[in-house]
PDB file of C-alpha atoms in Angstrom:
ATOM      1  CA  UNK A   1     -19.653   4.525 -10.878  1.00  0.00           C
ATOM      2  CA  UNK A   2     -16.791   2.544 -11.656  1.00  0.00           C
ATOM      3  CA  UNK A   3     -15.840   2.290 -15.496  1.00  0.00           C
ATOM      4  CA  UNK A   4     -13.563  -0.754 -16.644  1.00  0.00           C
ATOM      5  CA  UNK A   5     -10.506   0.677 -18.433  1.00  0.00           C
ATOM      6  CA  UNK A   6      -9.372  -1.502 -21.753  1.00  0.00           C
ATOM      7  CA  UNK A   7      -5.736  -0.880 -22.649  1.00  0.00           C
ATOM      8  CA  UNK A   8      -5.637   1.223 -25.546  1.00  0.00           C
ATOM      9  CA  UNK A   9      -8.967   2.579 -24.887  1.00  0.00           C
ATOM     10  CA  UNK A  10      -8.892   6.379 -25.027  1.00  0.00           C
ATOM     11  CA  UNK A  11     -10.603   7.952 -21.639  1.00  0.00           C
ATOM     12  CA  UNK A  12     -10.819  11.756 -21.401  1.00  0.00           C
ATOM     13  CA  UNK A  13     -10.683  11.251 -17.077  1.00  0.00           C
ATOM     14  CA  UNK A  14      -6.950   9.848 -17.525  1.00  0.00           C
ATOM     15  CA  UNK A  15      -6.133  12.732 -21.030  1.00  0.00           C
ATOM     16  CA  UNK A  16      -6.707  15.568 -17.860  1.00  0.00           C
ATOM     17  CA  UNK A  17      -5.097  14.031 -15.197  1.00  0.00           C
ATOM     18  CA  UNK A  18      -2.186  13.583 -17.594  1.00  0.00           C
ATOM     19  CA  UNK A  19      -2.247  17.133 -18.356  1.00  0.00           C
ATOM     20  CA  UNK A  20      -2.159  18.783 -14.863  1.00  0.00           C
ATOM     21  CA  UNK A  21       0.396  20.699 -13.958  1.00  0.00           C
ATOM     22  CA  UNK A  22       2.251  19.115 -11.004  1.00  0.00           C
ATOM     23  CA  UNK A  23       0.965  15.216 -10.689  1.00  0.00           C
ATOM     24  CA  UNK A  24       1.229  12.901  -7.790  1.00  0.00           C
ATOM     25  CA  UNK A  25       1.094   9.239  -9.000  1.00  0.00           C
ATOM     26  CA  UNK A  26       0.553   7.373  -5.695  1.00  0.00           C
ATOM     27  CA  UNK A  27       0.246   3.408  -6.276  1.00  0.00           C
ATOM     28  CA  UNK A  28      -0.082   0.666  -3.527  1.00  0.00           C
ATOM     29  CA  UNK A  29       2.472  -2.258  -4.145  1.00  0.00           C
ATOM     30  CA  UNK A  30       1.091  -6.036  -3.388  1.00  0.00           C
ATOM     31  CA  UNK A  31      -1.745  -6.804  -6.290  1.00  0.00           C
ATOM     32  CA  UNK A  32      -1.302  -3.251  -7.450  1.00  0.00           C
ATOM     33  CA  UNK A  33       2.017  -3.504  -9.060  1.00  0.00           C
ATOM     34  CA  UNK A  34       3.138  -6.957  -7.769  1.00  0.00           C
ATOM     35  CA  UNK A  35       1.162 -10.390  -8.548  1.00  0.00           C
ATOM     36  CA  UNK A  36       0.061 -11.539  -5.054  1.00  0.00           C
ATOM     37  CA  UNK A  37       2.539 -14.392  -4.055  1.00  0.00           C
ATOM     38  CA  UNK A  38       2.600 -16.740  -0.982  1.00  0.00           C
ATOM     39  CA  UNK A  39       6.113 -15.542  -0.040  1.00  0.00           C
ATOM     40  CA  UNK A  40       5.217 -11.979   1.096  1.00  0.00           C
ATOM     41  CA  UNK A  41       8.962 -10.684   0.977  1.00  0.00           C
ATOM     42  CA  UNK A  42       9.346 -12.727  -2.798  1.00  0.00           C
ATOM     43  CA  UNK A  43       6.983  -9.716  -4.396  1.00  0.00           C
ATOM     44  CA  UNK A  44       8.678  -7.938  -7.283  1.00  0.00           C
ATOM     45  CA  UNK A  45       6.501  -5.410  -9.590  1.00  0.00           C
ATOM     46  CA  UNK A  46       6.172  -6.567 -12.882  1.00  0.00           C
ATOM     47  CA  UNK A  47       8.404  -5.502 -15.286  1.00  0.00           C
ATOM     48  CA  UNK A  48       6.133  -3.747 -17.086  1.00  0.00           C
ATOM     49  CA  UNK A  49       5.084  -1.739 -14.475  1.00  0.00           C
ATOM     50  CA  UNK A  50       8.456  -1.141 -13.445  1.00  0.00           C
ATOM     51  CA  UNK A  51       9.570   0.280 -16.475  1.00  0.00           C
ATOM     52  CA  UNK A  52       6.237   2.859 -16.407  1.00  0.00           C
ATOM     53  CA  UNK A  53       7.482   4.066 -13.113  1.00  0.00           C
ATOM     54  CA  UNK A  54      10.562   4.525 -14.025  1.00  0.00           C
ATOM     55  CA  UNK A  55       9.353   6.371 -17.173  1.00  0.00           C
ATOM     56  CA  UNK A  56       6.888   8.321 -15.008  1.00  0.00           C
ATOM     57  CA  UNK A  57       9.501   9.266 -12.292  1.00  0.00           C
ATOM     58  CA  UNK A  58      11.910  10.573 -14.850  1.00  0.00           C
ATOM     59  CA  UNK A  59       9.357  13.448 -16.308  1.00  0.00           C
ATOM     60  CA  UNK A  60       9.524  17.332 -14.638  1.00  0.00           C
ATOM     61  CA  UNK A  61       6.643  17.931 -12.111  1.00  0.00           C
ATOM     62  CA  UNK A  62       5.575  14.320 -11.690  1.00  0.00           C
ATOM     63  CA  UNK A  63       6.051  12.605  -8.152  1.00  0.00           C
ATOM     64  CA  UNK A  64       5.832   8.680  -7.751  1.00  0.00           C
ATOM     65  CA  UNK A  65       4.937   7.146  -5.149  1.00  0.00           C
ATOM     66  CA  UNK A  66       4.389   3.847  -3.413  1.00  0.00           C
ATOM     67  CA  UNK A  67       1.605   3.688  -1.018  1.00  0.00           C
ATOM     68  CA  UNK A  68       1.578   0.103   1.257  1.00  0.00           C
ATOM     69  CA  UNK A  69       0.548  -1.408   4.491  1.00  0.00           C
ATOM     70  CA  UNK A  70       4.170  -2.592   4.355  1.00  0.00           C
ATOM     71  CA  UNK A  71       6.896  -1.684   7.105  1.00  0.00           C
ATOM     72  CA  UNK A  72       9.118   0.947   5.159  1.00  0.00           C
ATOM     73  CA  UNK A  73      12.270  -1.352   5.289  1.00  0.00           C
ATOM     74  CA  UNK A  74      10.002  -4.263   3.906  1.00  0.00           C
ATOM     75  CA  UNK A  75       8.717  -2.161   0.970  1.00  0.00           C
ATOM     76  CA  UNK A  76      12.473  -1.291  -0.091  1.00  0.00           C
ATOM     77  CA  UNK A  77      13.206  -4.605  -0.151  1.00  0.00           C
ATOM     78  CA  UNK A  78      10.389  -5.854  -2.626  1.00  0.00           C
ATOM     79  CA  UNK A  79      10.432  -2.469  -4.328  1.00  0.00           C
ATOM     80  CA  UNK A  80      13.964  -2.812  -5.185  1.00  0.00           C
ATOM     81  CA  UNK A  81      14.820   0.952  -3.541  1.00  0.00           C
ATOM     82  CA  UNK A  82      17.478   2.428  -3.096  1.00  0.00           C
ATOM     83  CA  UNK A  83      18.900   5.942  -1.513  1.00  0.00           C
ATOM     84  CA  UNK A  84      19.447   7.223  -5.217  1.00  0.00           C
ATOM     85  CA  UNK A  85      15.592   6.513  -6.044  1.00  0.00           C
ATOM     86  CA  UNK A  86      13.209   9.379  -7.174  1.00  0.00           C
ATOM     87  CA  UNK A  87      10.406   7.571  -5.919  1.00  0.00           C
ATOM     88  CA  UNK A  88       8.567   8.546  -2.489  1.00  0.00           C
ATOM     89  CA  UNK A  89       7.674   5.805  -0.110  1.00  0.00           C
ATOM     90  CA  UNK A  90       4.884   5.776   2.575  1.00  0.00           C
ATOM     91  CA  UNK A  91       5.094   2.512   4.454  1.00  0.00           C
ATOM     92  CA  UNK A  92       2.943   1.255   7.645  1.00  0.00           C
ATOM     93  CA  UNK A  93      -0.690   2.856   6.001  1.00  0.00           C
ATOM     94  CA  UNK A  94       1.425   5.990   5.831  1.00  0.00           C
ATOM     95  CA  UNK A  95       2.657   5.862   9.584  1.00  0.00           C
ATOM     96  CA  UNK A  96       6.420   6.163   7.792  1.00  0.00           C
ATOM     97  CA  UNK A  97       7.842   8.109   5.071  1.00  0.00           C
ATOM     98  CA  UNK A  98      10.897   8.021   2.933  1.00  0.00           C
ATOM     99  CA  UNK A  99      10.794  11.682   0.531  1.00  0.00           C
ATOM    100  CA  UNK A 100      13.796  11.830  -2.186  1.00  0.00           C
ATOM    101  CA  UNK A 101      16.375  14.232  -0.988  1.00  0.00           C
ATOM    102  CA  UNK A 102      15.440  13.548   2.691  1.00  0.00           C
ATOM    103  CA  UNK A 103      15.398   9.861   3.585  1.00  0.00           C
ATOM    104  CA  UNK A 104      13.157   8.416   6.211  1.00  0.00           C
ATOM    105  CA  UNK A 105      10.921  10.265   8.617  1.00  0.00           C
ATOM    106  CA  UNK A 106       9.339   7.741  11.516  1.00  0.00           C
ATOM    107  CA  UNK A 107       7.026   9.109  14.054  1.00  0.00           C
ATOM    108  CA  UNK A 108       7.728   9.046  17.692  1.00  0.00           C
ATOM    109  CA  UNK A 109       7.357   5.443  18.882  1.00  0.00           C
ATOM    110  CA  UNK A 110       6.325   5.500  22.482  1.00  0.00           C
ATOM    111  CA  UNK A 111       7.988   3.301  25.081  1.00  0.00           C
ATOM    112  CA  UNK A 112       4.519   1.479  26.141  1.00  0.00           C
ATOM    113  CA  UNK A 113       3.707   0.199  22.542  1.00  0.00           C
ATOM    114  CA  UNK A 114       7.020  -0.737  21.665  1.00  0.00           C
ATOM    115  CA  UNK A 115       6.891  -3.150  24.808  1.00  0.00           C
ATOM    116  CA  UNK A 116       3.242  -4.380  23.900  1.00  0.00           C
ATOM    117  CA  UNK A 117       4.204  -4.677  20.674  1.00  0.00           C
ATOM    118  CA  UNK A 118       7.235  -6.799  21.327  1.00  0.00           C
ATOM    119  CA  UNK A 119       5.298  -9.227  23.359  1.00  0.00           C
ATOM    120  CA  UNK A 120       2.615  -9.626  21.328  1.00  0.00           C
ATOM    121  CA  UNK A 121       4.569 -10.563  18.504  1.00  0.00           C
ATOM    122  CA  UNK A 122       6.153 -13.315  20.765  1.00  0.00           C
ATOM    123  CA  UNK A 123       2.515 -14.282  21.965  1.00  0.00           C
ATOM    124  CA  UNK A 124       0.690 -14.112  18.498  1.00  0.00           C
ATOM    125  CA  UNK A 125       3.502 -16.525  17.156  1.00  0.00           C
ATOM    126  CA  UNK A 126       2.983 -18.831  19.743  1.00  0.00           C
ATOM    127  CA  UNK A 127      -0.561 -19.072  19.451  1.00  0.00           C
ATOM    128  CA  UNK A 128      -0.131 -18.933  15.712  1.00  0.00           C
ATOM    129  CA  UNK A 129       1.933 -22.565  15.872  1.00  0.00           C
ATOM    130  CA  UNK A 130      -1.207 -24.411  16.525  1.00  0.00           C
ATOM    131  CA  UNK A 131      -2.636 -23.307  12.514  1.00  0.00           C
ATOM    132  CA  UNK A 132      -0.537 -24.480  10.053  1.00  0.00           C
ATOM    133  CA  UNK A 133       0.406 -22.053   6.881  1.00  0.00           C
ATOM    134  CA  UNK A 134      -0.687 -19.158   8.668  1.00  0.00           C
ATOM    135  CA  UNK A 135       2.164 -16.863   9.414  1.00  0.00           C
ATOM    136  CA  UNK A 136       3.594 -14.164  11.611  1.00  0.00           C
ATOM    137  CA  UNK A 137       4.656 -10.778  10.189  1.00  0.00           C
ATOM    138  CA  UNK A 138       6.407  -8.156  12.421  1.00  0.00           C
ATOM    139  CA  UNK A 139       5.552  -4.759  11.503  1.00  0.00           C
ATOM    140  CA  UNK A 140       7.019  -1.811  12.533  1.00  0.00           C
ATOM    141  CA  UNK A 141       3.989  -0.396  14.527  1.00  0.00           C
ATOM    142  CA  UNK A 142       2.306  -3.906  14.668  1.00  0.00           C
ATOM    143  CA  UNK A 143       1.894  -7.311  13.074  1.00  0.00           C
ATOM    144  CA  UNK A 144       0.256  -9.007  10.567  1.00  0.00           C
ATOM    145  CA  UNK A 145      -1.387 -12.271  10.114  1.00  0.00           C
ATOM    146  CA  UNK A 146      -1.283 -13.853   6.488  1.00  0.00           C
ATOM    147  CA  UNK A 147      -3.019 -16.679   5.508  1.00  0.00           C
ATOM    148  CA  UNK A 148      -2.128 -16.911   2.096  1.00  0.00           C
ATOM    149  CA  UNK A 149      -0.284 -20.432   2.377  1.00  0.00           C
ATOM    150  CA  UNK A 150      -2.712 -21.714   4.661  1.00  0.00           C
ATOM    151  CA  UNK A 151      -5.810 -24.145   4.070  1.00  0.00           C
ATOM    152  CA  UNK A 152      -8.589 -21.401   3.900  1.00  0.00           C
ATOM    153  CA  UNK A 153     -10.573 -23.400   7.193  1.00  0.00           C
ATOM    154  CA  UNK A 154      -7.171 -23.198   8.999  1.00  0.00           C
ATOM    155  CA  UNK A 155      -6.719 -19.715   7.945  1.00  0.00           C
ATOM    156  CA  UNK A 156     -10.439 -18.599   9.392  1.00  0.00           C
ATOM    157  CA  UNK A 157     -10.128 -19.984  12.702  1.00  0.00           C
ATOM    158  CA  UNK A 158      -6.475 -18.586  13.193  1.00  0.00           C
ATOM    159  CA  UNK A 159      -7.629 -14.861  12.355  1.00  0.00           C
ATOM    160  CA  UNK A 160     -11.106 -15.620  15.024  1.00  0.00           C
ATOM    161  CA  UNK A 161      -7.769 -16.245  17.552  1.00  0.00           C
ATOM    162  CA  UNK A 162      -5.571 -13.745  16.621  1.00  0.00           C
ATOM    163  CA  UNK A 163      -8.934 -11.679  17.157  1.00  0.00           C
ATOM    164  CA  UNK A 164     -10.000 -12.583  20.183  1.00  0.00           C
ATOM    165  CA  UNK A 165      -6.096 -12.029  21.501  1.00  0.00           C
ATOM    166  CA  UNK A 166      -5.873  -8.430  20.052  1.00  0.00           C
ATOM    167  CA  UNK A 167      -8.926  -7.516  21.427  1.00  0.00           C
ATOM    168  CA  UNK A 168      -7.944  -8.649  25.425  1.00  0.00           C
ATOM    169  CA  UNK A 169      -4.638  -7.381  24.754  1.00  0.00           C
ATOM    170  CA  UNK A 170      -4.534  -4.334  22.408  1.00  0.00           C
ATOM    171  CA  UNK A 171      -8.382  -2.844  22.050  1.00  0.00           C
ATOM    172  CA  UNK A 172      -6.987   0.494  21.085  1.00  0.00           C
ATOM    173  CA  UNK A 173      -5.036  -0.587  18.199  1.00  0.00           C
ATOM    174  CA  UNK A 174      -6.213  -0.593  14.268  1.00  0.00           C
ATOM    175  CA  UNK A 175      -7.494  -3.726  12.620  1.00  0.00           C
ATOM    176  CA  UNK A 176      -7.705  -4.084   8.941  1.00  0.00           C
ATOM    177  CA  UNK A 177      -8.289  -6.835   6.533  1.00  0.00           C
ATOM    178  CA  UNK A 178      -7.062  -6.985   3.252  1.00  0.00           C
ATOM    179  CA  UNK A 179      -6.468 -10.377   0.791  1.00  0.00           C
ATOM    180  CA  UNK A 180      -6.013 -12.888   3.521  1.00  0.00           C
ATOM    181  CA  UNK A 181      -4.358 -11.064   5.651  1.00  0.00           C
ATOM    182  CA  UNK A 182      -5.298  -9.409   8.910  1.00  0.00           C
ATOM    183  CA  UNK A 183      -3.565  -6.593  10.432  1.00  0.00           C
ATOM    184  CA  UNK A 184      -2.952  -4.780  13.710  1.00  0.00           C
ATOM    185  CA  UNK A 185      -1.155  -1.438  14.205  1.00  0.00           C
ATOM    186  CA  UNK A 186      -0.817   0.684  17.211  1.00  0.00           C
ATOM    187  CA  UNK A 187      -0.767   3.685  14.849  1.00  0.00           C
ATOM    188  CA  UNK A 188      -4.154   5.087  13.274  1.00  0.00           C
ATOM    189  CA  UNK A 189      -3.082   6.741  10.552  1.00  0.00           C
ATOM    190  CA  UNK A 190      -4.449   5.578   6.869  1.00  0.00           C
ATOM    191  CA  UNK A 191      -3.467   5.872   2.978  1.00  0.00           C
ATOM    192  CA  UNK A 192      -6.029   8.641   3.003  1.00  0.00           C
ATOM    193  CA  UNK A 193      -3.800  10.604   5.244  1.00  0.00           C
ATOM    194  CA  UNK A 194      -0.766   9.231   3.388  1.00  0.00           C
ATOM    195  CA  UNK A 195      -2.017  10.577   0.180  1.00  0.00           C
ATOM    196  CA  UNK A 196      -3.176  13.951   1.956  1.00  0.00           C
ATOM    197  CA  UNK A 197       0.598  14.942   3.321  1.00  0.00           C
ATOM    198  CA  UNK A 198       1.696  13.376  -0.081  1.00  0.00           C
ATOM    199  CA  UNK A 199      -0.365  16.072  -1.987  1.00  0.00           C
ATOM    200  CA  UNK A 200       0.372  19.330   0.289  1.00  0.00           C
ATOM    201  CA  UNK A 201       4.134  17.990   0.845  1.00  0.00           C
ATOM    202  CA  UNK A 202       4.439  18.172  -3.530  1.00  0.00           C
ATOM    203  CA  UNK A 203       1.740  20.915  -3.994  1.00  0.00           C
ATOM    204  CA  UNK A 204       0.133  18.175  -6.719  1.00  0.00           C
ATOM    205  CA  UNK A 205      -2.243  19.658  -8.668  1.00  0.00           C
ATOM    206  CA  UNK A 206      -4.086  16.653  -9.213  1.00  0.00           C
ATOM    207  CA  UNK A 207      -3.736  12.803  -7.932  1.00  0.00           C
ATOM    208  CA  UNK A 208      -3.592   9.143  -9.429  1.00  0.00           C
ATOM    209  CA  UNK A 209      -4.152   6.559  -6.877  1.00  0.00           C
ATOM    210  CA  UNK A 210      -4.388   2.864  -7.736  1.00  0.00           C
ATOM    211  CA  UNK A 211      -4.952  -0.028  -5.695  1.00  0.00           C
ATOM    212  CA  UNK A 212      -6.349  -3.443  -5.246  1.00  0.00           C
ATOM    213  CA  UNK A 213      -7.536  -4.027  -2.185  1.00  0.00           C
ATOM    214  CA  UNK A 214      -9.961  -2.590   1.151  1.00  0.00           C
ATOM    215  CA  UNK A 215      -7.422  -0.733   2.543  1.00  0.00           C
ATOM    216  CA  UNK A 216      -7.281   1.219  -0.679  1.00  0.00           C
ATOM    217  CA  UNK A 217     -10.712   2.112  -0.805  1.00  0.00           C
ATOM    218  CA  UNK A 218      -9.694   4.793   2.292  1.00  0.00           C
ATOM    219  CA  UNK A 219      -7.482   6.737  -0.129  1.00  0.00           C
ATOM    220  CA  UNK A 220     -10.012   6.080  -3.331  1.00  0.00           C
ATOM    221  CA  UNK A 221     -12.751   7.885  -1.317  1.00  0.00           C
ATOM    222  CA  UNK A 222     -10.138  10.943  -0.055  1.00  0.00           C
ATOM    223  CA  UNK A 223      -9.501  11.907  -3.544  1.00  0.00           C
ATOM    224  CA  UNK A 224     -10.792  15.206  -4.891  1.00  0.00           C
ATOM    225  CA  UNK A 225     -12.692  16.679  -8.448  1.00  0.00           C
ATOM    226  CA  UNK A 226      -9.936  16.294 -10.636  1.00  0.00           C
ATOM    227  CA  UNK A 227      -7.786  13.167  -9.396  1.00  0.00           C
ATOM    228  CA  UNK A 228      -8.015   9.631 -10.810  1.00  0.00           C
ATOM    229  CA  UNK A 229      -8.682   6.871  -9.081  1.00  0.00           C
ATOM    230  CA  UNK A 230      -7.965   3.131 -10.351  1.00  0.00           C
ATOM    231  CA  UNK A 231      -8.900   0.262  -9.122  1.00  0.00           C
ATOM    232  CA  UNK A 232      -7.251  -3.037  -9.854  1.00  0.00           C
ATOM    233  CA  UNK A 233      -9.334  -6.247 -10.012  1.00  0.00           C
ATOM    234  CA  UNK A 234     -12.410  -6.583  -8.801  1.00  0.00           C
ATOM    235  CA  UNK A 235     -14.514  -5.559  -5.530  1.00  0.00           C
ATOM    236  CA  UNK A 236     -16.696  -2.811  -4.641  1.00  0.00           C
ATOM    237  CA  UNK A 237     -15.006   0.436  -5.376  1.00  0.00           C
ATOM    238  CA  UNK A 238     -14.909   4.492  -5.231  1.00  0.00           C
ATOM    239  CA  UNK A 239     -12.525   3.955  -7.858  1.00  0.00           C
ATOM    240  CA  UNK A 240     -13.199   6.004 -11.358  1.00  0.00           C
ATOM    241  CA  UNK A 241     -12.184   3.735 -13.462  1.00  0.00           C
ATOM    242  CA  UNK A 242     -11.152  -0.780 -13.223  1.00  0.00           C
ATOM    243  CA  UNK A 243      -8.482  -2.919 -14.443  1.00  0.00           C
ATOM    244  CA  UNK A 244      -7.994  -6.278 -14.418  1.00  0.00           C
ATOM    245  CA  UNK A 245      -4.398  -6.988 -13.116  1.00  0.00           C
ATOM    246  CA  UNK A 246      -0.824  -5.272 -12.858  1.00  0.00           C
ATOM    247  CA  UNK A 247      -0.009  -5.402 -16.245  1.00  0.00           C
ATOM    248  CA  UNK A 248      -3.327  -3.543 -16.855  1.00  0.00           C
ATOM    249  CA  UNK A 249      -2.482  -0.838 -14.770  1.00  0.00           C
ATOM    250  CA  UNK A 250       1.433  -0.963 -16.199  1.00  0.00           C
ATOM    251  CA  UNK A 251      -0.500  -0.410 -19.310  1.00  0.00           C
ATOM    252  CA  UNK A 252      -2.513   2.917 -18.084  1.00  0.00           C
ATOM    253  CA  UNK A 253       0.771   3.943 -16.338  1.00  0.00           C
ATOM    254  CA  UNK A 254       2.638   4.089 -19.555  1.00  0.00           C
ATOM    255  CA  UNK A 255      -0.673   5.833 -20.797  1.00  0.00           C
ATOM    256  CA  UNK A 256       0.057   8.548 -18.927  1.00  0.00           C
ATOM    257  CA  UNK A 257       3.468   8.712 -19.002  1.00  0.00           C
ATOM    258  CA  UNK A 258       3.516   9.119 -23.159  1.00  0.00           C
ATOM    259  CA  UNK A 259       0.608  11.829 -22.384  1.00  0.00           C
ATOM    260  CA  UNK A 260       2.270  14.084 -20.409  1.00  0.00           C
ATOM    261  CA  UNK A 261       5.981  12.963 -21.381  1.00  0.00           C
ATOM    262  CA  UNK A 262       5.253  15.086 -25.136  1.00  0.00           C
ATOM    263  CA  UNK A 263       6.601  18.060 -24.608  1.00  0.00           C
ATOM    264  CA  UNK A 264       7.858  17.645 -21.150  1.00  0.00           C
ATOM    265  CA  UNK A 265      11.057  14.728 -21.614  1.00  0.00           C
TER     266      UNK A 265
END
């Protein structure tokens, strides 16, 4: 069962994850650590949260890391990240990796779905003129459809088009759903997977992931005894414990990070 988490509120579930020896912190961006905004590429965590990363990145055995359904050269952008950064990256659902001390590792990108995927962004755009406020984004290994700016009726029948398009053109390929947005990707893999190479690649002891949205929930169920999962707003959840909004779960980030920084800075 999902607790809600008050800031300042002591919780023994965050006291041990604090504690563990080696710690992945793994945190999605958009909602997570980012208000949601109608301009997708105008995201910036909140300073707050910034700051608890930072904080958290800084300490011995602790790896950060941001989890998102972004392309990897999108999520640099808004995460304001640079080739000096301590901070891990998993972009595309995990599809793409950026590790400190190695740079960016992309999966093999075969020939056939880099030609589908080209045309389909052309095709999807086109058909995507006829619903105003509902926009185009190219992903690396697919697209996405956001609706945020969009009249919510106008939004619904684009994503029932976009729909029946993917599934003539490209059955094979993933569809999620998230905040209004809808998502395609030629590649399968998840955050549950992204967390999973995340945890063997650091040989983490223990896990926090937080995030704020359905395709979260796939890591929130993957985590094991001893991890911490938080979920941010509200929505059915395998999270352990709820906050309300990014400068909630700034707040439980600097938790930890005064926990385990005594003694370790």
């Amino acid at each position: 069962m999902t607790r809600t988490w008050t800031p300042g509120a002591a919780d023994a579930a965050l006291d041990a994850v604090a504690r563990t020896p080696r710690l992945l912190v793994a945190l999605d961006f958009d909602g997570t650590l980012s208000e949601l905004v109608v301009d997708a590429m105008s995201a910036r965590a909140v300073p707050e949260a910034a700051a608890a990363i930072e904080r958290l990145a800084a300490l011995p055995d602790t790896l950060v890391a941001l989890v998102s359904g972004r392309s990897l050269d999108h999520l640099r952008i808004i995460a304001e990240h640079d080739d000096a950064s301590p901070v891990a990256l998993a972009g595309s659902h995990g599809a793409q990796e950026w590790i400190p001390g190695t740079g960016e590792t992309d999966p093999v990108d075969p020939p056939e779905e880099r030609a589908l995927r080209e045309q389909l962004w052309v095709d999807v755009e086109e058909l995507l003129a006829a619903y105003p406020g509902v926009e185009l984004e190219r992903k690396t290994y697919g697209l996405g459809i956001h609706g945020r700016p969009a009249d919510p009726a106008v939004e619904a029948q684009a994503f029932s088009a976009v729909d029946q398009l993917m599934a003539r053109r490209a059955p094979h390929w993933r569809r999620r759903t998230g905040s209004r947005i809808l998502e395609f990707s030629s590649r399968q893999e998840g955050k549950d997977a992204a967390i999973a190479a995340l945890r063997e690649r650091f040989a983490a002891t223990a896990v926090v992931f937080a995030g704020d949205d359905v395709t979260d929930e796939d890591a929130l169920r993957s985590l094991h005894p001893g991890d911490l999962g938080v979920r941010v707003g509200p929505g059915e959840s395998a999270a352990d414990l709820r906050v309300e909004n990014p400068q909630q779960i700034a707040a439980l980030l600097g938790v930890i990070a005064a926990e385990r920084g005594a003694g370790r800075e």
